[in-house]
PDB file of C-alpha atoms in Angstrom:
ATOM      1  CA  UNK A   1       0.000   0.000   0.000  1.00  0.00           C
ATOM      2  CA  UNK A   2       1.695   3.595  -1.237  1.00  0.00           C
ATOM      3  CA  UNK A   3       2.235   5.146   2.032  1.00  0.00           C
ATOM      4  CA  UNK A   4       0.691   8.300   0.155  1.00  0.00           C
ATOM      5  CA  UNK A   5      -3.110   6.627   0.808  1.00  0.00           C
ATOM      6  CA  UNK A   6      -2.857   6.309   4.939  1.00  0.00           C
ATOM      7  CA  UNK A   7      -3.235  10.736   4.209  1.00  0.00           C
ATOM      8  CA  UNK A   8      -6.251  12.654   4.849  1.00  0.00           C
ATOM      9  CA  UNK A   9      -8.201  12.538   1.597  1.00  0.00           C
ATOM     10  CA  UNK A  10      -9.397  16.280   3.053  1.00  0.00           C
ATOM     11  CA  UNK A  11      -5.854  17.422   2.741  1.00  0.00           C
ATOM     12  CA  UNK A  12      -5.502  17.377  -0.841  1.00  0.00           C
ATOM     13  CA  UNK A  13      -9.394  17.637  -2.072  1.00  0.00           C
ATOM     14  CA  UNK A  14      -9.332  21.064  -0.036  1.00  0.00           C
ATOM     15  CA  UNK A  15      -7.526  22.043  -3.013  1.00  0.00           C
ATOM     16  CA  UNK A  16     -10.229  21.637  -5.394  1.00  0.00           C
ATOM     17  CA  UNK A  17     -11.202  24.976  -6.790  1.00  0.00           C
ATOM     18  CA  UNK A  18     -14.915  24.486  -5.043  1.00  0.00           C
ATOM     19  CA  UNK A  19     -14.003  23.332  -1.764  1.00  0.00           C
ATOM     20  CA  UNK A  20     -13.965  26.753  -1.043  1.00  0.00           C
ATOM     21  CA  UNK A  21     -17.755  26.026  -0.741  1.00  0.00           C
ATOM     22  CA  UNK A  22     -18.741  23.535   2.193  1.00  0.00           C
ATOM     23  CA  UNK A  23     -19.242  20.051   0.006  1.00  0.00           C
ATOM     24  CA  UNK A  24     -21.282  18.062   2.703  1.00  0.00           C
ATOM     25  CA  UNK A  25     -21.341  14.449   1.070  1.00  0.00           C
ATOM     26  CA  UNK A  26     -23.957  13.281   2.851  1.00  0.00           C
ATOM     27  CA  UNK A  27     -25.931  16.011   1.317  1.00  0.00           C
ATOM     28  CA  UNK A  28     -25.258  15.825  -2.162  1.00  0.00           C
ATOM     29  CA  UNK A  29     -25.921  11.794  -1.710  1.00  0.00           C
ATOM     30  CA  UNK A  30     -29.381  12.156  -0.544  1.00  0.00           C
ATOM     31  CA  UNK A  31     -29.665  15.071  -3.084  1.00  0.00           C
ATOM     32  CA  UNK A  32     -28.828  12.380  -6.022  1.00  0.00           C
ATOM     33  CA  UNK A  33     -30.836   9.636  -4.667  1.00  0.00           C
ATOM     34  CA  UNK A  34     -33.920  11.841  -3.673  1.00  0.00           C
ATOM     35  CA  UNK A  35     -33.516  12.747  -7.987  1.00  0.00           C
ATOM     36  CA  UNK A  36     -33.432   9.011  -8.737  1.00  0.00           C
ATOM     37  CA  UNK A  37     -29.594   9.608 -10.129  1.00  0.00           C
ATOM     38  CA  UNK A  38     -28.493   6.178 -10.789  1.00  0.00           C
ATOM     39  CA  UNK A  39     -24.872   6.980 -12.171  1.00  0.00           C
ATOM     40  CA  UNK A  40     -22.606   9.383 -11.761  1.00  0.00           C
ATOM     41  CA  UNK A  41     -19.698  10.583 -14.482  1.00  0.00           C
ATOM     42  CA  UNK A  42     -16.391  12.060 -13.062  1.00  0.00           C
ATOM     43  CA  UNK A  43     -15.220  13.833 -15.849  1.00  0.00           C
ATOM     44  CA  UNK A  44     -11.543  15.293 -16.884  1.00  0.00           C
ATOM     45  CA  UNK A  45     -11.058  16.518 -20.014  1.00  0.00           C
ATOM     46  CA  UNK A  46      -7.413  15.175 -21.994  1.00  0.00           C
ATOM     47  CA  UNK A  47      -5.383  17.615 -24.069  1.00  0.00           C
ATOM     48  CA  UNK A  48      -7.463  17.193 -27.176  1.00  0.00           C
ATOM     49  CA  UNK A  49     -10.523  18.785 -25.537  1.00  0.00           C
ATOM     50  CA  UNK A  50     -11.735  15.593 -25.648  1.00  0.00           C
ATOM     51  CA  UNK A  51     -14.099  14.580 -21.629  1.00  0.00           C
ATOM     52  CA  UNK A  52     -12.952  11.109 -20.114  1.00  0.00           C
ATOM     53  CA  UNK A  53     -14.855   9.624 -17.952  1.00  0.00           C
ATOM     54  CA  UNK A  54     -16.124   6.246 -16.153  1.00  0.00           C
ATOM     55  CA  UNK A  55     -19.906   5.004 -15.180  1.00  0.00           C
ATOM     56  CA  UNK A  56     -19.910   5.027 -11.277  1.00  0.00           C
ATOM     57  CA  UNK A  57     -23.002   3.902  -9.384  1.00  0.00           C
ATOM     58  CA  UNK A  58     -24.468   6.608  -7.045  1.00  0.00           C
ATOM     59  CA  UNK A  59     -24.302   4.135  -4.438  1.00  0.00           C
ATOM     60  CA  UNK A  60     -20.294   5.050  -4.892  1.00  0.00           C
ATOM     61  CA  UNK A  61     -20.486   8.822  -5.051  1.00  0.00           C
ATOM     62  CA  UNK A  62     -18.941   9.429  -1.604  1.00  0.00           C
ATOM     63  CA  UNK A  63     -16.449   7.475  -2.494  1.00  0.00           C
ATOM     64  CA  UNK A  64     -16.085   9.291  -5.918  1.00  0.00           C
ATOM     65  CA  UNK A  65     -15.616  12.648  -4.362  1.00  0.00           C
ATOM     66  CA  UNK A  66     -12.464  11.031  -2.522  1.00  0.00           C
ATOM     67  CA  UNK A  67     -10.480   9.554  -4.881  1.00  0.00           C
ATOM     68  CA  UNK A  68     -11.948   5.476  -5.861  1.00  0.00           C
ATOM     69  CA  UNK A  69     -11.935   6.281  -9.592  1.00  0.00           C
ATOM     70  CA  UNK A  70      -8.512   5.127 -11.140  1.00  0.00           C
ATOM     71  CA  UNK A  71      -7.468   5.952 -14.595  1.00  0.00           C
ATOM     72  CA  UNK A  72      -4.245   4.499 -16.133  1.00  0.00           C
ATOM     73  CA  UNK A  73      -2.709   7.154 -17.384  1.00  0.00           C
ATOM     74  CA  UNK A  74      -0.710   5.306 -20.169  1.00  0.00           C
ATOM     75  CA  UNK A  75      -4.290   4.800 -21.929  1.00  0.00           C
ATOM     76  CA  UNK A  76      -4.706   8.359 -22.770  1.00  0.00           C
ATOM     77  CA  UNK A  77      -3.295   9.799 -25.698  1.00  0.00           C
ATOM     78  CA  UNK A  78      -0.535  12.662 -24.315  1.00  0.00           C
ATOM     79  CA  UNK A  79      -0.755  11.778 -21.201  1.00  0.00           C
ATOM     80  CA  UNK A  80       3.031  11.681 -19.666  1.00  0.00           C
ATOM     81  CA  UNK A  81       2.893   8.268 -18.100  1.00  0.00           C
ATOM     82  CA  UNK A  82       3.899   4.607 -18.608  1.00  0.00           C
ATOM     83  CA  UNK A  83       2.435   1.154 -18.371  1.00  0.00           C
ATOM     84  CA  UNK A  84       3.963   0.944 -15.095  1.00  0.00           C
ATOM     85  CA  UNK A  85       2.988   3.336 -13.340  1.00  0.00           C
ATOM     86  CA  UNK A  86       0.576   4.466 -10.582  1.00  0.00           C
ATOM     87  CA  UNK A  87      -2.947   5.196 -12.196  1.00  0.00           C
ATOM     88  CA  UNK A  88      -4.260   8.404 -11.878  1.00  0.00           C
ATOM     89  CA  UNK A  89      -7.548   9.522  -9.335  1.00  0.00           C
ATOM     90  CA  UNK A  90     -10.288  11.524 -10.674  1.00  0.00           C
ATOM     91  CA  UNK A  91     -11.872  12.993  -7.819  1.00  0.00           C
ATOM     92  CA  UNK A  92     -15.449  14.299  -8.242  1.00  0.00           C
ATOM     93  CA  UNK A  93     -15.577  17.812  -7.552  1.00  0.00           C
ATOM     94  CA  UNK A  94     -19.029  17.426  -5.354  1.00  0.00           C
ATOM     95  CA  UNK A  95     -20.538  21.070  -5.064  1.00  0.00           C
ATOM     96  CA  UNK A  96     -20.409  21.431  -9.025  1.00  0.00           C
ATOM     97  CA  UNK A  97     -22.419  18.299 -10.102  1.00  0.00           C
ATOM     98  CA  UNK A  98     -25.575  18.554 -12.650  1.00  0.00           C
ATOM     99  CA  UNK A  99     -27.366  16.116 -14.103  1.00  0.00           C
ATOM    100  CA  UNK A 100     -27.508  16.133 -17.590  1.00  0.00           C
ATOM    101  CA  UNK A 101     -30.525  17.403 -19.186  1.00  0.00           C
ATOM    102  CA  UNK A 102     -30.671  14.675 -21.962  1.00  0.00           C
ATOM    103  CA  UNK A 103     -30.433  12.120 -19.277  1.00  0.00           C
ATOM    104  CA  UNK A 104     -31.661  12.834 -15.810  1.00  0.00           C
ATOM    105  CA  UNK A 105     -30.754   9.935 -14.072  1.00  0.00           C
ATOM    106  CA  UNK A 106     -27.144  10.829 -14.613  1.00  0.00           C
ATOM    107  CA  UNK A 107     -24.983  13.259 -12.458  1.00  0.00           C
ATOM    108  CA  UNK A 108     -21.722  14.977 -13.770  1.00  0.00           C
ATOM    109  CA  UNK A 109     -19.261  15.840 -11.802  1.00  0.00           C
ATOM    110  CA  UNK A 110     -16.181  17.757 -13.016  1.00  0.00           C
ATOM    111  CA  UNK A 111     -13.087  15.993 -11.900  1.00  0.00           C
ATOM    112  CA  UNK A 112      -9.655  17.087 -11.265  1.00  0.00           C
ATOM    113  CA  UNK A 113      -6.928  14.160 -11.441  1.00  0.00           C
ATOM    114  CA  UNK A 114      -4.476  13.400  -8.372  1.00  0.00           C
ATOM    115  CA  UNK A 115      -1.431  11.016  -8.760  1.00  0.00           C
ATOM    116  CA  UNK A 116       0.020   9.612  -5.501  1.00  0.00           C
ATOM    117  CA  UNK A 117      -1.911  11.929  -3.553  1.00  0.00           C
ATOM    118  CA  UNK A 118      -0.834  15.201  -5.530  1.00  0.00           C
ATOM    119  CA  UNK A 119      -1.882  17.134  -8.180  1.00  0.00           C
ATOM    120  CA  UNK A 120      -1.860  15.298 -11.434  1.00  0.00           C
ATOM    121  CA  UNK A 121       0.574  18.102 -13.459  1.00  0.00           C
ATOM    122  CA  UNK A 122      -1.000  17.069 -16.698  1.00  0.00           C
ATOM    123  CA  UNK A 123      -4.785  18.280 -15.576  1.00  0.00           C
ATOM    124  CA  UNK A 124      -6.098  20.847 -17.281  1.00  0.00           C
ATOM    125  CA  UNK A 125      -8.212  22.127 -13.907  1.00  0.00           C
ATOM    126  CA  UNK A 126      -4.767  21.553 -12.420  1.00  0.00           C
ATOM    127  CA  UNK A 127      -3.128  23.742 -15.126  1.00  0.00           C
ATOM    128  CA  UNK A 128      -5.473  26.308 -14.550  1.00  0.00           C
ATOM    129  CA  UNK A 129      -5.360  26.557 -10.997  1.00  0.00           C
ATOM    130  CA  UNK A 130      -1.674  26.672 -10.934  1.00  0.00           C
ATOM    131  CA  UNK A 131      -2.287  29.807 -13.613  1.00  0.00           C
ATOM    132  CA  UNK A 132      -4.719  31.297 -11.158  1.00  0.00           C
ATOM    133  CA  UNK A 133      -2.101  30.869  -8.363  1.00  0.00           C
ATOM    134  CA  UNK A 134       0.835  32.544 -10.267  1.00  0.00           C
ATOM    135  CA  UNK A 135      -1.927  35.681 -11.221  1.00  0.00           C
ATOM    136  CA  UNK A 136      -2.759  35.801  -7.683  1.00  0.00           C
ATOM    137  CA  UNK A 137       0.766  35.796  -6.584  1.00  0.00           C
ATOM    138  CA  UNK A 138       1.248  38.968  -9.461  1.00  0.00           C
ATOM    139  CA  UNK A 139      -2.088  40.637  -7.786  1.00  0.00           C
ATOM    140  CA  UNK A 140      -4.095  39.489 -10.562  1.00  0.00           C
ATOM    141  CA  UNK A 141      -7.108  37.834 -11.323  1.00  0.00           C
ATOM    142  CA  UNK A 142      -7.632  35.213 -13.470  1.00  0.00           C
ATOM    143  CA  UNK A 143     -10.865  34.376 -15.459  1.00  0.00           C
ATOM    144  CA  UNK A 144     -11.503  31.658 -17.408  1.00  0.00           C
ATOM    145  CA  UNK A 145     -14.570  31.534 -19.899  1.00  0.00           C
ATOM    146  CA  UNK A 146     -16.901  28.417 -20.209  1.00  0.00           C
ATOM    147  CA  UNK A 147     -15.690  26.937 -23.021  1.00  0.00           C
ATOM    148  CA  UNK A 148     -12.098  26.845 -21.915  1.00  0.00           C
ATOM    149  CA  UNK A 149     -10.267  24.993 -24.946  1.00  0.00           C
ATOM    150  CA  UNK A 150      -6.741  24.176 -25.749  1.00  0.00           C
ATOM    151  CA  UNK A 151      -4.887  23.279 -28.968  1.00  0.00           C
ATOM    152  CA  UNK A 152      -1.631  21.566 -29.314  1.00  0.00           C
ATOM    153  CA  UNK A 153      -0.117  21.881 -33.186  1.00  0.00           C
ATOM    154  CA  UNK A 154       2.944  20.255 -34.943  1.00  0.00           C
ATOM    155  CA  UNK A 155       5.538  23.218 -35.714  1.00  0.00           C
ATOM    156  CA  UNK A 156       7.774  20.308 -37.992  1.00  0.00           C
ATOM    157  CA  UNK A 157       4.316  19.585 -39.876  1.00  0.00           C
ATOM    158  CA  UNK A 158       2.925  23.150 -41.070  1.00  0.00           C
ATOM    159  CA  UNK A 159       1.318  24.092 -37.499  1.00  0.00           C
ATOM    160  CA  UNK A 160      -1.196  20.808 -38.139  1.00  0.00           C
ATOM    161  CA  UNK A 161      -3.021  20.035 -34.718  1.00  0.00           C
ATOM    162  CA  UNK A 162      -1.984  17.087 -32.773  1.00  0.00           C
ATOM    163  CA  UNK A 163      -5.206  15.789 -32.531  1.00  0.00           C
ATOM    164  CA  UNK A 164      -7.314  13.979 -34.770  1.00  0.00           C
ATOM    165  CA  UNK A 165     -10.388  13.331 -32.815  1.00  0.00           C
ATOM    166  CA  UNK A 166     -12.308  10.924 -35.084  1.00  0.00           C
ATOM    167  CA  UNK A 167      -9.205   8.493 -35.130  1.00  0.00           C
ATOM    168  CA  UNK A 168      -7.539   8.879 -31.563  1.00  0.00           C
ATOM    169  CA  UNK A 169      -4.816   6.332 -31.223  1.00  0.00           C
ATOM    170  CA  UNK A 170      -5.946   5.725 -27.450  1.00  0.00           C
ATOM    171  CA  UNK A 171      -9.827   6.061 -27.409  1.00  0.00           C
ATOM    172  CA  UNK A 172     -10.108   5.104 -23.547  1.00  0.00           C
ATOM    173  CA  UNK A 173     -12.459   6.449 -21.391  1.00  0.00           C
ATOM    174  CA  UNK A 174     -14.228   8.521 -24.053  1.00  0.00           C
ATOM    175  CA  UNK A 175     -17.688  10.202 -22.826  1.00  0.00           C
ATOM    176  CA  UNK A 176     -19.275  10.626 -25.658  1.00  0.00           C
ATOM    177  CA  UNK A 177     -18.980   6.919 -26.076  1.00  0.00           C
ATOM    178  CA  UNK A 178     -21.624   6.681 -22.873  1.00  0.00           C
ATOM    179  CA  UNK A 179     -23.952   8.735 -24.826  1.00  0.00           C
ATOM    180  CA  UNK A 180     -27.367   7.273 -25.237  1.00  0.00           C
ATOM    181  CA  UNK A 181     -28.155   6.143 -28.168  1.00  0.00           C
ATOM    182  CA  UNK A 182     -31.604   7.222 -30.495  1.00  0.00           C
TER     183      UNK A 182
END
């Protein structure tokens, strides 16, 4: 057992952008199952813009919001990691959940990604709030707009972009393959 787990999950989901608003677990639990939520969808979004994500029952929600859902990092395209080691956490950011209007008995929660108990340097909500930090630190403030998007290109190719969504080499934990179908 990584010595990193015996920790207090509080210490490191306090730094979740909306901890700064009281997430009461037991709350948002009877909140889900009092809107017949049956499954809930951590969410992270990789470097092509693309949301990852996993079906997790509501009766695991609690557990969600603390760190049970493990992604192997070496599945996603970009991310820095190897078949070896440690997967990554997405931890449900609780006070931000919805359920999706398409499909009520589903709750999404954005998710930021923890590896070994820190900060997962290759999350984009962990990019940003490193951003916001440094502004802070400069007496700035940082916005961000709601469609926060990213683009990585290939200077040795003509400035092409990385990413070819329809064709991703490493498909895993795609969202929009959970989509219902019609």
């Amino acid at each position: 057992t990584p010595k990193w787990e015996a920790k207090s999950l509080e210490k490191w989901t306090s730094l979740l952008p909306s901890c700064k608003k009281t997430a009461n677990l037991s709350t948002i639990e009877e909140q889900l199952l009092r809107n017949n939520v049956k499954y809930c969808l951590p969410a992270f979004v990789d470097m092509h813009g693309v949301p990852k994500t996993k079906l997790v029952p509501v009766d695991h929600a609690r557990s969600m919001c603390q760190g049970s859902e493990l992604f192997t990092g070496a599945a996603l395209d970009g991310v820095p990691q190897d078949v070896s080691d440690n997967e990554v956490m997405a931890v449900g950011d609780a006070p931000l959940f919805m359920h999706l209007p398409y499909q009520r008995d589903v709750a999404w929660f954005p998710a930021s990604l923890y590896l070994n108990g820190s900060p997962f340097e290759a999350c984009s909500r962990n990019i940003f709030a490193r951003a916001a930090e440094k502004a802070k630190s400069m007496n700035l403030l940082m916005k961000l707009g709601i469609e926060a998007e990213f683009f990585v290109f290939r200077q040795d190719d003509g400035m092409k972009p990385v990413s070819r969504l329809a064709d991703l080499e490493k498909p895993c934990y795609d969202a929009g393959a959970m989509q219902p179908v019609s």
